[in-house]
């Protein structure tokens, strides 16, 4: 078993969605954790500091790595070992409805509102309003006339993740394209 420790937040927060080497590496870590047999991801992008590549909060990172190793090496399956992941995205009534798996006992907002969701419109990513629908689903609002898009979450060097499960594990940075388009 291999636990991939996601890169923490580092450097600066951007006003607009960005694609940097830091976000690309995080995405590759996520993809690897989904495609390599025996690999799992421990999300830590909420543990960093803008001015220190080595986060001071080692306990949170260590705990998340331990929970993934318990699942991978010892077969423990419980809400405390779940890392929420997007499973599908479809357009429904002007929103992208994203369904997640491994949400533990459900999804929750950390802070005032969901942030760090962006949609691809005319070749450029733009921040989008998002809300939780239920324990496994979020809805991302689209501008009028958009019929297909890609959604990104946490796509910043120093994101401020706001989507967690009730056990305190953040949804990792991800990108998902819409399918099953309905009008």
Tab-separated table of C-alpha atoms in Angstrom:
chain	number	residue	atom	x	y	z
A	1	UNK	CA	0.000	0.000	0.000
A	2	UNK	CA	1.064	3.539	-0.792
A	3	UNK	CA	-0.372	6.698	0.699
A	4	UNK	CA	0.126	9.751	-1.488
A	5	UNK	CA	0.337	12.900	0.617
A	6	UNK	CA	-1.295	15.701	-1.345
A	7	UNK	CA	0.767	18.876	-1.586
A	8	UNK	CA	-0.278	21.379	1.072
A	9	UNK	CA	-1.405	24.935	0.420
A	10	UNK	CA	1.633	27.123	-0.204
A	11	UNK	CA	2.514	30.485	-1.733
A	12	UNK	CA	-0.275	32.944	-2.464
A	13	UNK	CA	-4.032	32.849	-2.909
A	14	UNK	CA	-5.158	34.181	-6.287
A	15	UNK	CA	-8.191	36.332	-7.045
A	16	UNK	CA	-8.934	34.307	-10.190
A	17	UNK	CA	-8.597	30.562	-10.866
A	18	UNK	CA	-5.036	29.679	-11.899
A	19	UNK	CA	-3.124	26.745	-13.272
A	20	UNK	CA	0.367	26.497	-11.858
A	21	UNK	CA	2.929	23.746	-11.415
A	22	UNK	CA	1.671	23.352	-7.819
A	23	UNK	CA	-1.938	22.728	-8.953
A	24	UNK	CA	-0.786	20.409	-11.761
A	25	UNK	CA	1.209	18.267	-9.332
A	26	UNK	CA	-1.783	18.038	-6.974
A	27	UNK	CA	-3.945	16.913	-9.893
A	28	UNK	CA	-1.404	14.261	-10.889
A	29	UNK	CA	-1.334	13.037	-7.274
A	30	UNK	CA	-5.123	12.720	-7.331
A	31	UNK	CA	-5.078	10.867	-10.670
A	32	UNK	CA	-2.351	8.510	-9.448
A	33	UNK	CA	-4.333	7.686	-6.313
A	34	UNK	CA	-7.332	6.754	-8.485
A	35	UNK	CA	-5.426	4.630	-11.022
A	36	UNK	CA	-2.641	2.870	-9.128
A	37	UNK	CA	-3.723	-0.318	-7.415
A	38	UNK	CA	-2.916	-0.143	-3.715
A	39	UNK	CA	-2.599	3.659	-3.642
A	40	UNK	CA	-4.674	6.138	-1.673
A	41	UNK	CA	-4.650	9.916	-1.251
A	42	UNK	CA	-4.360	11.792	2.035
A	43	UNK	CA	-5.590	15.330	1.291
A	44	UNK	CA	-3.547	17.996	3.069
A	45	UNK	CA	-4.018	21.106	0.959
A	46	UNK	CA	-5.866	22.687	3.885
A	47	UNK	CA	-2.861	22.313	6.209
A	48	UNK	CA	-0.291	24.576	4.583
A	49	UNK	CA	1.015	28.066	5.161
A	50	UNK	CA	1.542	30.623	2.437
A	51	UNK	CA	5.145	31.241	3.547
A	52	UNK	CA	6.358	27.742	4.490
A	53	UNK	CA	6.521	24.734	2.176
A	54	UNK	CA	6.597	22.464	5.242
A	55	UNK	CA	3.319	22.941	7.152
A	56	UNK	CA	3.524	23.330	10.897
A	57	UNK	CA	0.425	21.141	11.371
A	58	UNK	CA	2.038	17.696	11.175
A	59	UNK	CA	-0.629	16.040	13.338
A	60	UNK	CA	-3.455	16.485	10.818
A	61	UNK	CA	-1.338	15.209	7.926
A	62	UNK	CA	-0.110	12.281	10.019
A	63	UNK	CA	-3.628	11.370	11.135
A	64	UNK	CA	-4.969	11.422	7.561
A	65	UNK	CA	-2.057	9.296	6.337
A	66	UNK	CA	-2.681	6.848	9.188
A	67	UNK	CA	-6.381	6.560	8.315
A	68	UNK	CA	-5.525	5.777	4.690
A	69	UNK	CA	-2.952	3.187	5.737
A	70	UNK	CA	-5.533	1.596	8.055
A	71	UNK	CA	-7.831	1.273	5.046
A	72	UNK	CA	-5.176	0.125	2.571
A	73	UNK	CA	-3.058	-2.186	4.728
A	74	UNK	CA	-5.546	-3.431	7.297
A	75	UNK	CA	-8.834	-3.244	5.443
A	76	UNK	CA	-10.551	-0.886	7.883
A	77	UNK	CA	-13.641	0.504	6.216
A	78	UNK	CA	-15.419	3.196	8.148
A	79	UNK	CA	-16.517	6.792	7.817
A	80	UNK	CA	-13.231	7.876	9.415
A	81	UNK	CA	-11.190	6.373	6.559
A	82	UNK	CA	-13.290	7.898	3.754
A	83	UNK	CA	-11.870	10.601	1.480
A	84	UNK	CA	-14.702	12.235	-0.512
A	85	UNK	CA	-14.215	11.973	-4.274
A	86	UNK	CA	-16.307	13.189	-7.202
A	87	UNK	CA	-17.962	10.297	-9.048
A	88	UNK	CA	-20.047	12.096	-11.670
A	89	UNK	CA	-21.092	15.533	-12.906
A	90	UNK	CA	-24.203	16.300	-14.912
A	91	UNK	CA	-25.983	19.467	-15.946
A	92	UNK	CA	-29.453	19.870	-14.524
A	93	UNK	CA	-31.570	23.043	-14.606
A	94	UNK	CA	-28.666	25.459	-14.991
A	95	UNK	CA	-26.386	23.793	-12.463
A	96	UNK	CA	-23.668	21.175	-12.515
A	97	UNK	CA	-24.723	18.487	-10.058
A	98	UNK	CA	-21.652	16.677	-8.729
A	99	UNK	CA	-22.165	13.396	-6.906
A	100	UNK	CA	-19.459	12.225	-4.505
A	101	UNK	CA	-18.535	8.812	-3.125
A	102	UNK	CA	-16.800	7.955	0.153
A	103	UNK	CA	-18.349	10.973	1.874
A	104	UNK	CA	-18.200	9.470	5.362
A	105	UNK	CA	-21.334	10.482	7.249
A	106	UNK	CA	-21.981	13.318	4.773
A	107	UNK	CA	-20.635	16.511	3.246
A	108	UNK	CA	-20.481	19.828	5.090
A	109	UNK	CA	-19.328	23.400	4.552
A	110	UNK	CA	-16.400	24.621	6.609
A	111	UNK	CA	-16.749	28.364	7.016
A	112	UNK	CA	-19.437	30.693	5.746
A	113	UNK	CA	-19.947	29.232	2.267
A	114	UNK	CA	-18.499	26.900	-0.330
A	115	UNK	CA	-15.629	28.465	-2.227
A	116	UNK	CA	-12.854	27.499	-4.648
A	117	UNK	CA	-15.238	26.014	-7.259
A	118	UNK	CA	-14.625	27.200	-10.827
A	119	UNK	CA	-16.261	26.375	-14.167
A	120	UNK	CA	-14.738	26.476	-17.644
A	121	UNK	CA	-16.536	29.029	-19.819
A	122	UNK	CA	-15.231	30.058	-23.236
A	123	UNK	CA	-11.790	28.614	-22.516
A	124	UNK	CA	-11.351	30.366	-19.164
A	125	UNK	CA	-12.110	29.259	-15.614
A	126	UNK	CA	-14.369	31.468	-13.528
A	127	UNK	CA	-15.348	31.179	-9.870
A	128	UNK	CA	-18.859	29.813	-9.419
A	129	UNK	CA	-21.474	29.841	-6.665
A	130	UNK	CA	-21.922	26.396	-5.171
A	131	UNK	CA	-24.083	24.832	-2.481
A	132	UNK	CA	-24.529	21.442	-0.854
A	133	UNK	CA	-27.662	19.612	-1.986
A	134	UNK	CA	-27.431	16.628	0.367
A	135	UNK	CA	-24.878	14.313	2.044
A	136	UNK	CA	-23.336	13.244	-1.285
A	137	UNK	CA	-24.120	16.033	-3.754
A	138	UNK	CA	-23.211	19.645	-4.519
A	139	UNK	CA	-24.659	21.986	-7.162
A	140	UNK	CA	-22.507	24.506	-9.047
A	141	UNK	CA	-24.427	27.398	-10.642
A	142	UNK	CA	-23.784	28.006	-14.351
A	143	UNK	CA	-24.256	31.171	-16.397
A	144	UNK	CA	-27.227	31.051	-18.785
A	145	UNK	CA	-26.598	29.182	-22.027
A	146	UNK	CA	-23.742	26.962	-20.823
A	147	UNK	CA	-24.482	23.390	-21.904
A	148	UNK	CA	-21.250	21.567	-21.049
A	149	UNK	CA	-18.271	22.431	-18.948
A	150	UNK	CA	-15.512	21.256	-16.667
A	151	UNK	CA	-15.576	22.010	-12.948
A	152	UNK	CA	-12.490	22.458	-10.804
A	153	UNK	CA	-12.268	22.589	-7.042
A	154	UNK	CA	-9.380	23.885	-4.938
A	155	UNK	CA	-7.377	24.898	-7.994
A	156	UNK	CA	-5.045	27.406	-6.396
A	157	UNK	CA	-1.575	27.333	-4.856
A	158	UNK	CA	-3.006	28.299	-1.492
A	159	UNK	CA	-6.697	27.371	-1.637
A	160	UNK	CA	-9.129	27.864	1.197
A	161	UNK	CA	-10.938	24.508	1.055
A	162	UNK	CA	-14.503	24.638	2.276
A	163	UNK	CA	-15.971	21.240	1.354
A	164	UNK	CA	-15.313	18.532	3.939
A	165	UNK	CA	-16.998	15.424	5.199
A	166	UNK	CA	-18.418	15.416	8.731
A	167	UNK	CA	-15.293	13.568	9.892
A	168	UNK	CA	-13.149	16.593	8.976
A	169	UNK	CA	-11.517	15.263	5.788
A	170	UNK	CA	-11.465	17.777	2.926
A	171	UNK	CA	-12.532	16.944	-0.587
A	172	UNK	CA	-9.188	16.966	-2.433
A	173	UNK	CA	-8.437	19.251	-5.365
A	174	UNK	CA	-10.169	17.784	-8.423
A	175	UNK	CA	-11.332	18.425	-11.951
A	176	UNK	CA	-14.382	16.763	-13.510
A	177	UNK	CA	-16.132	17.151	-16.868
A	178	UNK	CA	-19.900	17.106	-17.201
A	179	UNK	CA	-21.652	14.111	-18.722
A	180	UNK	CA	-25.256	13.020	-19.138
A	181	UNK	CA	-26.192	16.524	-20.266
A	182	UNK	CA	-29.877	17.383	-19.944
A	183	UNK	CA	-31.611	20.642	-20.775
